[in-house]
mmCIF file with all atom_site columns, C-alpha atoms in Angstrom:
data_model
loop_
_atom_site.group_PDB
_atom_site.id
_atom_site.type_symbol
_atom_site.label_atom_id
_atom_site.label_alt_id
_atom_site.label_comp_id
_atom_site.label_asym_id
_atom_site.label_entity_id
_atom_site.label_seq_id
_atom_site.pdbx_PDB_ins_code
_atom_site.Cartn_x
_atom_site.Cartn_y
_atom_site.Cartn_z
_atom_site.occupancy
_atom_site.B_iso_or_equiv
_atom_site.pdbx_formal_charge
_atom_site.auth_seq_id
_atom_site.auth_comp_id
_atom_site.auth_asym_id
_atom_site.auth_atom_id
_atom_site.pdbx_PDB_model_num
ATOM 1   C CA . UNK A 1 1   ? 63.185 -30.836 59.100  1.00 0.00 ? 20  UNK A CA 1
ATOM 2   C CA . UNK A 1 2   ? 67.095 -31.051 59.062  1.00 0.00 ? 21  UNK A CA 1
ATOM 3   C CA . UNK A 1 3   ? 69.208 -28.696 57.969  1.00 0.00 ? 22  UNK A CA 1
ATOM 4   C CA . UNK A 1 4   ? 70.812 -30.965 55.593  1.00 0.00 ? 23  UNK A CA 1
ATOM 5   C CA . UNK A 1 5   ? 67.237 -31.546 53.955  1.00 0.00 ? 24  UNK A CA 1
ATOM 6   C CA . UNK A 1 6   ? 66.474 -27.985 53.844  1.00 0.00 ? 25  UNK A CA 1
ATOM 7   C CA . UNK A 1 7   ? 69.957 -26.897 52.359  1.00 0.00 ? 26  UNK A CA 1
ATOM 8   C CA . UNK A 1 8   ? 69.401 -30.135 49.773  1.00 0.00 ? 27  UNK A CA 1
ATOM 9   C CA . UNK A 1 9   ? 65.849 -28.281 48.767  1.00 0.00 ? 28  UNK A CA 1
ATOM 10  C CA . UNK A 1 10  ? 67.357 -24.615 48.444  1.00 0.00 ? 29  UNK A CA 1
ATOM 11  C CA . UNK A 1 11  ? 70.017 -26.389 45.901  1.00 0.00 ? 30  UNK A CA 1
ATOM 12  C CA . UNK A 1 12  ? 67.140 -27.918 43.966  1.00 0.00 ? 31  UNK A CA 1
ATOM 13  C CA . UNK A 1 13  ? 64.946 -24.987 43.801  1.00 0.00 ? 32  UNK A CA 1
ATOM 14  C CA . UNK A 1 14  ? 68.068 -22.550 42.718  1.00 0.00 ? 33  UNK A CA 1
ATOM 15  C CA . UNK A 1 15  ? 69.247 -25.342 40.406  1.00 0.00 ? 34  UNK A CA 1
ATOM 16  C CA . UNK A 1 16  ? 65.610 -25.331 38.768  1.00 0.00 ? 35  UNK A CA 1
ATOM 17  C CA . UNK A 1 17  ? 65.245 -21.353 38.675  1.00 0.00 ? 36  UNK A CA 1
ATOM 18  C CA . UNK A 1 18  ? 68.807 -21.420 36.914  1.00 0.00 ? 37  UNK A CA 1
ATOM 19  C CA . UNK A 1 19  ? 67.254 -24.230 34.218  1.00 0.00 ? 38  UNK A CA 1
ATOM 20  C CA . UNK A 1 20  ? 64.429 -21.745 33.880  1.00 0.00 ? 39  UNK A CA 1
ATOM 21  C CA . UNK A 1 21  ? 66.395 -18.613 33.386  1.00 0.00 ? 40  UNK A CA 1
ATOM 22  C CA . UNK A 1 22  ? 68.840 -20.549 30.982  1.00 0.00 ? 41  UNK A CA 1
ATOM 23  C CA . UNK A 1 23  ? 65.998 -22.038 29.409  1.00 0.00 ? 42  UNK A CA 1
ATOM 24  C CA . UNK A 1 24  ? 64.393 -18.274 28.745  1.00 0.00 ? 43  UNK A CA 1
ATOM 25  C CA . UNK A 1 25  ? 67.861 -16.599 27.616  1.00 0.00 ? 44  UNK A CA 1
ATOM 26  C CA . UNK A 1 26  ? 68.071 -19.120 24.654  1.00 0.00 ? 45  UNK A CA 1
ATOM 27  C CA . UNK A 1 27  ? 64.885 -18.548 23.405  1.00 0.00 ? 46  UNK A CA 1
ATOM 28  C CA . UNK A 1 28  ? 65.363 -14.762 24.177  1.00 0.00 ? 47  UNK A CA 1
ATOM 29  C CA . UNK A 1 29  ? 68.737 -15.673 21.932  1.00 0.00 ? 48  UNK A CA 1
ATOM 30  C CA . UNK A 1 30  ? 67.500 -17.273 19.570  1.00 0.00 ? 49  UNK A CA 1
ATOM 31  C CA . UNK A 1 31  ? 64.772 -14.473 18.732  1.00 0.00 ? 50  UNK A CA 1
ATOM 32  C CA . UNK A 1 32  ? 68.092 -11.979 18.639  1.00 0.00 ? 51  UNK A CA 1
ATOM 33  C CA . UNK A 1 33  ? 70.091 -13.975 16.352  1.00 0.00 ? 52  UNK A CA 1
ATOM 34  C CA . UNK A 1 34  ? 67.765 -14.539 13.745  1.00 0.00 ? 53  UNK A CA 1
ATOM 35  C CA . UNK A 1 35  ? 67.357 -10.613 13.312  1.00 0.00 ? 54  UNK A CA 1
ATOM 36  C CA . UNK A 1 36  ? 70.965 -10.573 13.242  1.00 0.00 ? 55  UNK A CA 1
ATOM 37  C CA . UNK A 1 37  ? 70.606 -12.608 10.244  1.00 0.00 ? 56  UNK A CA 1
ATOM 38  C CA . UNK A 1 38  ? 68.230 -10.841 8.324   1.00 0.00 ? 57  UNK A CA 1
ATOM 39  C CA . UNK A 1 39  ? 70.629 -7.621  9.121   1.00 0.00 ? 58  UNK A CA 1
ATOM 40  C CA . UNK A 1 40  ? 73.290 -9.782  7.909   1.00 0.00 ? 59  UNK A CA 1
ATOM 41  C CA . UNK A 1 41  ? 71.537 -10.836 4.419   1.00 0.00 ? 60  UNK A CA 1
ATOM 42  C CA . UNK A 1 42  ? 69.464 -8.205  3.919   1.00 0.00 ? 61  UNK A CA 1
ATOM 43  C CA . UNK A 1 43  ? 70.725 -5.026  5.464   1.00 0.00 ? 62  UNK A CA 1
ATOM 44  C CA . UNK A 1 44  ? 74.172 -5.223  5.181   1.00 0.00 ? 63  UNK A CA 1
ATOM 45  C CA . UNK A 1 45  ? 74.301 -6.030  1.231   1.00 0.00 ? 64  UNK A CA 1
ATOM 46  C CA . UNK A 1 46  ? 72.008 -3.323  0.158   1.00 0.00 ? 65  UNK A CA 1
ATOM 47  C CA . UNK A 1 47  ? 73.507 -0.657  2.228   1.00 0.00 ? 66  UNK A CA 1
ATOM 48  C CA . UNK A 1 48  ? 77.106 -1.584  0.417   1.00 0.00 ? 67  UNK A CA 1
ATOM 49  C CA . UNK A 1 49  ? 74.885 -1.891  -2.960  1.00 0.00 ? 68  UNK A CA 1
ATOM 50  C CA . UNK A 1 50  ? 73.587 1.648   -2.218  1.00 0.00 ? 69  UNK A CA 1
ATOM 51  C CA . UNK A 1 51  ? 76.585 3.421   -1.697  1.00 0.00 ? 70  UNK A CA 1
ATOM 52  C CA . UNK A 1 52  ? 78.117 1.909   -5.207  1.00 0.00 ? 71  UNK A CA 1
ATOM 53  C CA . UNK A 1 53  ? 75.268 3.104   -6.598  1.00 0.00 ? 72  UNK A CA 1
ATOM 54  C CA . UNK A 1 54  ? 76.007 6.643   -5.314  1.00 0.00 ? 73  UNK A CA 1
ATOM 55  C CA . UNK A 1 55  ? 79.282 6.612   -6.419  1.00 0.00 ? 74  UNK A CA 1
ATOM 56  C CA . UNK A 1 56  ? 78.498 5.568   -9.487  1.00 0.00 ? 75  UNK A CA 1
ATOM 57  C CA . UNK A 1 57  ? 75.992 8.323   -10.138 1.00 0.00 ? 76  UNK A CA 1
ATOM 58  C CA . UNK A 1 58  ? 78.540 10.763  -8.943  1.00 0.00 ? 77  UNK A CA 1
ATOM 59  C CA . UNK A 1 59  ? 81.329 9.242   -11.403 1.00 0.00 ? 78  UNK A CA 1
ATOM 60  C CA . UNK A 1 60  ? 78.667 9.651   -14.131 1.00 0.00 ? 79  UNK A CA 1
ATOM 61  C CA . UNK A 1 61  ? 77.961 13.405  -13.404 1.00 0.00 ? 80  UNK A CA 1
ATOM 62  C CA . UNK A 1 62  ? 82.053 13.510  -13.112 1.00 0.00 ? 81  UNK A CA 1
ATOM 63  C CA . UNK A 1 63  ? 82.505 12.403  -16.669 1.00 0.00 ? 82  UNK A CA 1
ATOM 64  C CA . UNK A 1 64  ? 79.717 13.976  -18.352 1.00 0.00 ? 83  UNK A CA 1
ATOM 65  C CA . UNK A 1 65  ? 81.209 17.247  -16.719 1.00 0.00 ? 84  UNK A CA 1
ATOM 66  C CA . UNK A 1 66  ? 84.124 16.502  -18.269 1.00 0.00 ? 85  UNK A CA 1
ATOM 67  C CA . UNK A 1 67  ? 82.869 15.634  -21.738 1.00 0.00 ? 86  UNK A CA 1
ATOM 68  C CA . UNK A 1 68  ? 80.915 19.065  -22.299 1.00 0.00 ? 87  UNK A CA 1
ATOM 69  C CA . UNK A 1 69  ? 84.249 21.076  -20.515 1.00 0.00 ? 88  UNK A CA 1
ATOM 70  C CA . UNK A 1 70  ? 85.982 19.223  -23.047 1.00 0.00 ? 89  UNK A CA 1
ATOM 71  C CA . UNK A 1 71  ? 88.385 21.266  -25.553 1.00 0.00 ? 90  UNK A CA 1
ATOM 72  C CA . UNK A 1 72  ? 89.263 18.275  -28.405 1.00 0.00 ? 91  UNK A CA 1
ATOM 73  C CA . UNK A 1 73  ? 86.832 15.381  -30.217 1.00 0.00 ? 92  UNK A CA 1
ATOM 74  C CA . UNK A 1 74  ? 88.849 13.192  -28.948 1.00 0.00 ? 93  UNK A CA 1
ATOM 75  C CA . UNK A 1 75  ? 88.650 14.347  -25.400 1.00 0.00 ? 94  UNK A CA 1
ATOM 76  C CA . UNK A 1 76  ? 84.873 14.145  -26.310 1.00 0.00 ? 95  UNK A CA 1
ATOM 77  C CA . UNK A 1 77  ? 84.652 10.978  -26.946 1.00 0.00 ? 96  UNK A CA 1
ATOM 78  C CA . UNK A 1 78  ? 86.411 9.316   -24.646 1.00 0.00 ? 97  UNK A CA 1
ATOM 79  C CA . UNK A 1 79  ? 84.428 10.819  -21.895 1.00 0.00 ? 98  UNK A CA 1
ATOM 80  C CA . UNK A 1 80  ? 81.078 9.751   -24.017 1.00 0.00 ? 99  UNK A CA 1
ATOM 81  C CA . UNK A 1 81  ? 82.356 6.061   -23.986 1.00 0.00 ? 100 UNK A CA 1
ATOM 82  C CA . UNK A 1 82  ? 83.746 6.276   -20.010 1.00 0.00 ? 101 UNK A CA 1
ATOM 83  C CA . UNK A 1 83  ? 80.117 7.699   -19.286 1.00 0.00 ? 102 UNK A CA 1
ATOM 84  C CA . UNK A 1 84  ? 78.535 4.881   -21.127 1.00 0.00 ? 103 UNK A CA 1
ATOM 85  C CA . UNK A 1 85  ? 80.870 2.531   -18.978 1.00 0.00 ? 104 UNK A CA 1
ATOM 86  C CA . UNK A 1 86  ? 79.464 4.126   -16.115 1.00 0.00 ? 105 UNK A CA 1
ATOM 87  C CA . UNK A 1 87  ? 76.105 3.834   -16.672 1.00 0.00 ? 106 UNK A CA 1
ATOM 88  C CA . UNK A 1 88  ? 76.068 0.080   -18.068 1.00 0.00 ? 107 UNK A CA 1
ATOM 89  C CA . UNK A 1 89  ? 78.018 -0.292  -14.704 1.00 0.00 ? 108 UNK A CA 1
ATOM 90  C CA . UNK A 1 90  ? 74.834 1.325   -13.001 1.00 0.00 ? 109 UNK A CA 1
ATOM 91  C CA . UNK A 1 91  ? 72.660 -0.476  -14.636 1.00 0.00 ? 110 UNK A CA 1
ATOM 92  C CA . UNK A 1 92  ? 74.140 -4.146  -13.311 1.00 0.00 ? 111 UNK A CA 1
ATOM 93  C CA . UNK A 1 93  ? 74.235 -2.720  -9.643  1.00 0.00 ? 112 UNK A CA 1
ATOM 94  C CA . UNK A 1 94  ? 70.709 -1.272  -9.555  1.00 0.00 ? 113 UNK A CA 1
ATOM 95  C CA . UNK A 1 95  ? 70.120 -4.929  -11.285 1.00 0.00 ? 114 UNK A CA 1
ATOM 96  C CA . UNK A 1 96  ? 71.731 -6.532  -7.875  1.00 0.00 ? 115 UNK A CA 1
ATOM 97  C CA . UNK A 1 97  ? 69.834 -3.939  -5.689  1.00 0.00 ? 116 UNK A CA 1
ATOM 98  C CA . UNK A 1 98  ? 66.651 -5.203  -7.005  1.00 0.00 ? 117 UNK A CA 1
ATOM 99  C CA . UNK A 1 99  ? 66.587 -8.591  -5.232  1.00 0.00 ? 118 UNK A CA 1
ATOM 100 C CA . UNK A 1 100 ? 66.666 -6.812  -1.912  1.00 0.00 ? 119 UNK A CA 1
ATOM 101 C CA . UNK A 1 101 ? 63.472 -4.437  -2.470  1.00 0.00 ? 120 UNK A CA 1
ATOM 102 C CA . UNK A 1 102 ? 60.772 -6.358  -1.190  1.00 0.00 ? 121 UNK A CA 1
ATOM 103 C CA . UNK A 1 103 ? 58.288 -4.497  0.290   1.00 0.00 ? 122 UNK A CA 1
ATOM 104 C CA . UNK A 1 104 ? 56.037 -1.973  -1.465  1.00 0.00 ? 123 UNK A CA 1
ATOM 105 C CA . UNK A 1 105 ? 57.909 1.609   0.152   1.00 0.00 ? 124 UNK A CA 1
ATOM 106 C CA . UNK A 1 106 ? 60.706 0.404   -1.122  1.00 0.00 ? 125 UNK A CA 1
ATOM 107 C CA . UNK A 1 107 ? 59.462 -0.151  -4.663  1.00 0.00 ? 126 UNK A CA 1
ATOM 108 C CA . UNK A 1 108 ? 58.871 3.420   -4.647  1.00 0.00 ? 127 UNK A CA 1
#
């Protein structure tokens, strides 16, 4: 066999392994990116969700601190209507959360 032949074969044969390799990392690829996506659409939004949530709760206990340490009605109830606020703005976020719980530890 020629050398020419021979170096023509090698070039075929690492041209085919580097089809098969490519071939593998794309599927490999594709397996990574659609995890990324569930991260992306499931992950991502509840995590931001959650932490409103927790802000909101700690706003609530805020204002309802306020409203007993109150000295004046009026100081009264203005933190009894900024606590409702609060809590009706609770209420619509744990609303949102509740699309994302989907499995049955999460429900509880």
């Amino acid at each position: 066999m020629r050398l020419s032949t021979r170096l023509l074969a090698s070039f075929v044969v690492v041209g085919a392994i580097t089809a098969l390799l490519g071939n593998f990392a794309l599927a490999r690829l594709t397996t990574v990116h659609e995890a990324a996506e569930v991260v992306d659409h499931d992950v991502l939004p509840s995590s931001g969700l959650l932490a409103a949530m927790n802000a909101a709760v700690a706003k609530i206990r805020m204002a309802e601190i306020e409203e007993v340490l109150s000295t004046t009605g009026a100081q009264r109830r203005w933190y009894a209507r900024d606590t409702r606020v609060l809590k009706s703005a609770l209420a619509h976020e744990r609303s949102l959360y509740a699309s994302f719980v989907d499995t049955p530890r999460e429900t509880a």
